[in-house]
CSV table of N, CA and C in Angstrom, one decimal:
chain,number,residue,atom,x,y,z
O,1,ASN,N,69.5,62.5,90.1
O,1,ASN,CA,69.1,63.6,90.8
O,1,ASN,C,70.3,64.5,91.1
O,2,PRO,N,70.1,65.8,91.2
O,2,PRO,CA,71.3,66.7,91.5
O,2,PRO,C,71.5,66.6,93.1
O,3,GLY,N,72.8,66.9,93.4
O,3,GLY,CA,73.0,66.9,94.9
O,3,GLY,C,72.1,68.0,95.5
O,4,HIS,N,71.6,67.6,96.6
O,4,HIS,CA,70.6,68.6,97.2
O,4,HIS,C,70.6,68.3,98.7
O,5,ILE,N,69.9,69.3,99.4
O,5,ILE,CA,69.6,69.3,100.9
O,5,ILE,C,68.1,69.6,101.2
O,6,HIS,N,67.5,68.8,102.0
O,6,HIS,CA,66.1,69.1,102.4
O,6,HIS,C,66.1,69.7,103.8
O,7,TYR,N,65.4,70.7,104.0
O,7,TYR,CA,65.3,71.2,105.4
O,7,TYR,C,64.0,71.9,105.7
O,8,HIS,N,63.6,72.0,107.0
O,8,HIS,CA,62.3,72.6,107.4
O,8,HIS,C,62.7,73.8,108.2
O,9,VAL,N,61.8,74.9,108.1
O,9,VAL,CA,62.0,76.1,108.8
O,9,VAL,C,60.7,76.3,109.6
O,10,SER,N,60.7,76.6,110.9
O,10,SER,CA,59.4,76.9,111.6
O,10,SER,C,59.7,77.9,112.7
O,11,ALA,N,58.6,78.6,113.1
O,11,ALA,CA,58.7,79.6,114.1
O,11,ALA,C,57.4,79.7,114.8
O,12,PRO,N,57.3,79.9,116.0
O,12,PRO,CA,56.0,80.1,116.7
O,12,PRO,C,55.2,81.1,115.9
O,13,GLY,N,53.9,80.8,115.7
O,13,GLY,CA,53.0,81.8,115.1
O,13,GLY,C,53.1,81.8,113.6
O,14,TYR,N,54.0,81.0,112.9
O,14,TYR,CA,54.2,81.0,111.5
O,14,TYR,C,53.9,79.6,111.0
O,15,ARG,N,53.7,79.6,109.7
O,15,ARG,CA,53.5,78.2,109.0
O,15,ARG,C,54.9,77.7,108.7
O,16,GLU,N,55.0,76.5,108.9
O,16,GLU,CA,56.3,75.7,108.6
O,16,GLU,C,56.5,75.6,107.0
O,17,ARG,N,57.7,75.8,106.6
O,17,ARG,CA,58.1,75.6,105.2
O,17,ARG,C,59.1,74.5,105.1
O,18,VAL,N,59.0,73.8,104.0
O,18,VAL,CA,60.0,72.7,103.6
O,18,VAL,C,60.7,73.1,102.4
O,19,PHE,N,62.0,73.0,102.4
O,19,PHE,CA,62.7,73.4,101.3
O,19,PHE,C,63.6,72.4,100.7
O,20,GLU,N,64.0,72.4,99.5
O,20,GLU,CA,65.0,71.6,98.8
O,20,GLU,C,65.9,72.5,98.1
O,21,ILE,N,67.2,72.6,98.6
O,21,ILE,CA,68.1,73.4,97.8
O,21,ILE,C,69.1,72.5,96.9
O,22,VAL,N,69.3,73.0,95.8
O,22,VAL,CA,70.3,72.4,94.8
O,22,VAL,C,71.3,73.4,94.6
O,23,PHE,N,72.4,73.0,94.0
O,23,PHE,CA,73.6,73.9,93.9
O,23,PHE,C,73.8,74.4,92.4
O,24,GLU,N,74.0,75.6,92.3
O,24,GLU,CA,74.2,76.4,91.1
O,24,GLU,C,75.5,75.6,90.3
O,25,GLY,N,75.2,75.4,89.0
O,25,GLY,CA,76.2,74.8,88.2
O,25,GLY,C,76.0,73.3,88.1
O,26,ASP,N,75.1,72.7,88.8
O,26,ASP,CA,74.9,71.2,88.7
O,26,ASP,C,74.2,71.0,87.4
O,27,ALA,N,74.7,70.2,86.4
O,27,ALA,CA,74.0,70.0,85.2
O,27,ALA,C,72.8,69.0,85.3
O,28,LEU,N,72.6,68.4,86.5
O,28,LEU,CA,71.5,67.5,86.8
O,28,LEU,C,70.2,68.2,87.2
O,29,ILE,N,70.3,69.5,87.5
O,29,ILE,CA,69.1,70.2,87.9
O,29,ILE,C,68.1,70.2,86.8
O,30,PRO,N,66.8,69.6,86.9
O,30,PRO,CA,65.9,69.7,85.9
O,30,PRO,C,65.4,71.1,85.5
O,31,GLU,N,65.1,71.2,84.3
O,31,GLU,CA,64.6,72.6,83.8
O,31,GLU,C,63.4,73.0,84.7
O,32,GLN,N,62.5,72.1,85.0
O,32,GLN,CA,61.3,72.5,85.8
O,32,GLN,C,61.7,73.0,87.1
O,33,TRP,N,62.8,72.5,87.8
O,33,TRP,CA,63.2,73.0,89.0
O,33,TRP,C,63.8,74.4,88.9
O,34,ARG,N,64.5,74.6,87.7
O,34,ARG,CA,65.1,75.9,87.5
O,34,ARG,C,64.0,77.0,87.4
O,35,ARG,N,62.9,76.6,86.6
O,35,ARG,CA,61.7,77.6,86.5
O,35,ARG,C,61.2,77.7,87.9
O,36,ASP,N,60.9,76.6,88.7
O,36,ASP,CA,60.2,76.8,90.1
O,36,ASP,C,61.2,77.7,90.9
O,37,ALA,N,62.4,77.6,90.9
O,37,ALA,CA,63.3,78.4,91.8
O,37,ALA,C,63.2,79.8,91.6
O,38,THR,N,62.5,80.4,90.5
O,38,THR,CA,62.4,81.8,90.3
O,38,THR,C,61.1,82.3,91.1
O,39,ASN,N,60.3,81.4,91.6
O,39,ASN,CA,59.1,81.8,92.4
O,39,ASN,C,59.4,81.8,93.9
O,40,PRO,N,59.2,82.9,94.6
O,40,PRO,CA,59.5,82.9,96.0
O,40,PRO,C,58.6,81.9,96.8
O,41,GLU,N,57.5,81.5,96.2
O,41,GLU,CA,56.6,80.6,96.9
O,41,GLU,C,57.1,79.1,96.8
O,42,SER,N,58.1,78.9,96.0
O,42,SER,CA,58.6,77.5,95.6
O,42,SER,C,59.4,77.0,96.8
O,43,SER,N,59.3,75.7,96.9
O,43,SER,CA,60.1,75.0,97.9
O,43,SER,C,61.6,74.7,97.4
O,44,VAL,N,61.7,75.0,96.1
O,44,VAL,CA,63.1,74.7,95.5
O,44,VAL,C,63.9,76.0,95.3
O,45,ALA,N,65.2,75.9,95.8
O,45,ALA,CA,66.1,77.1,95.7
O,45,ALA,C,67.3,76.6,95.1
O,46,ILE,N,67.9,77.4,94.2
O,46,ILE,CA,69.2,77.2,93.6
O,46,ILE,C,70.3,78.0,94.3
O,47,VAL,N,71.1,77.5,95.0
O,47,VAL,CA,72.1,78.2,95.8
O,47,VAL,C,73.5,78.1,95.2
O,48,ARG,N,74.2,79.3,95.2
O,48,ARG,CA,75.6,79.4,94.7
O,48,ARG,C,76.4,79.1,96.0
O,49,LEU,N,77.4,78.2,95.8
O,49,LEU,CA,78.3,77.9,96.8
O,49,LEU,C,79.7,78.7,96.7
O,50,GLU,N,80.2,79.2,97.8
O,50,GLU,CA,81.4,79.8,97.9
O,50,GLU,C,82.3,78.8,98.6
O,51,THR,N,83.5,78.8,98.1
O,51,THR,CA,84.5,77.8,98.7
O,51,THR,C,85.6,78.6,99.4
O,52,SER,N,85.9,78.1,100.6
O,52,SER,CA,87.1,78.7,101.3
O,52,SER,C,87.9,77.5,101.9
O,53,GLY,N,88.9,77.2,101.4
O,53,GLY,CA,89.8,76.0,101.8
O,53,GLY,C,89.0,74.7,101.4
O,54,THR,N,88.7,74.0,102.4
O,54,THR,CA,87.8,72.7,102.1
O,54,THR,C,86.4,73.0,102.6
O,55,ALA,N,86.0,74.1,103.0
O,55,ALA,CA,84.7,74.5,103.4
O,55,ALA,C,83.9,75.1,102.2
O,56,HIS,N,82.5,74.8,102.2
O,56,HIS,CA,81.6,75.4,101.2
O,56,HIS,C,80.5,76.0,102.0
O,57,ARG,N,80.1,77.2,101.5
O,57,ARG,CA,79.0,78.0,102.2
O,57,ARG,C,78.1,78.5,101.1
O,58,GLY,N,76.7,78.3,101.5
O,58,GLY,CA,75.7,78.7,100.5
O,58,GLY,C,74.6,79.5,101.5
O,59,VAL,N,73.9,80.4,100.9
O,59,VAL,CA,73.0,81.2,101.6
O,59,VAL,C,71.6,81.2,100.9
O,60,GLN,N,70.6,81.0,101.7
O,60,GLN,CA,69.3,81.1,101.2
O,60,GLN,C,68.4,82.0,102.1
O,61,ASN,N,67.8,83.0,101.7
O,61,ASN,CA,66.9,83.8,102.4
O,61,ASN,C,65.6,83.1,102.5
O,62,VAL,N,64.9,83.1,103.7
O,62,VAL,CA,63.6,82.5,103.9
O,62,VAL,C,62.6,83.4,104.4
O,63,THR,N,61.5,83.3,103.9
O,63,THR,CA,60.3,84.1,104.3
O,63,THR,C,59.2,83.2,104.8
O,64,LEU,N,58.5,83.5,105.9
O,64,LEU,CA,57.4,82.7,106.4
O,64,LEU,C,56.1,83.4,106.4
O,65,ARG,N,55.0,82.7,106.4
O,65,ARG,CA,53.7,83.3,106.5
O,65,ARG,C,53.3,83.2,107.9
O,66,ARG,N,52.6,84.2,108.4
O,66,ARG,CA,52.0,84.0,109.8
O,66,ARG,C,50.8,83.0,109.7
O,67,ALA,N,50.6,82.2,110.7
O,67,ALA,CA,49.7,81.2,110.7
O,67,ALA,C,48.3,81.9,110.5
O,68,GLY,N,47.5,81.3,109.6
O,68,GLY,CA,46.2,82.0,109.3
O,68,GLY,C,46.3,83.1,108.2
O,69,SER,N,47.4,83.3,107.7
O,69,SER,CA,47.6,84.5,106.8
O,69,SER,C,48.2,84.0,105.5
O,70,ASP,N,47.8,84.8,104.4
O,70,ASP,CA,48.4,84.3,103.1
O,70,ASP,C,49.6,85.4,102.8
O,71,GLN,N,49.9,86.2,103.6
O,71,GLN,CA,50.9,87.3,103.4
O,71,GLN,C,52.3,86.8,103.9
O,72,LEU,N,53.3,86.9,103.0
O,72,LEU,CA,54.7,86.5,103.4
O,72,LEU,C,55.2,87.6,104.3
O,73,PHE,N,56.1,87.1,105.3
O,73,PHE,CA,56.8,88.1,106.2
O,73,PHE,C,58.3,87.9,106.2
């Protein structure tokens, strides 16, 4: 498996989402995950890491659905 992080995002009045992020350039990312990552509804995201000294930083934008709605906000 590629290096990855799982995390949950929740907010009052919105549906919880669970994500798995993997890191751009990792040769172990399966092709299916690469395809899935192009869909904004997917729980998989491929994140590019920026390095500054010994620190690494990656950014993923997250959208949530209001509870009881199919529309992303």
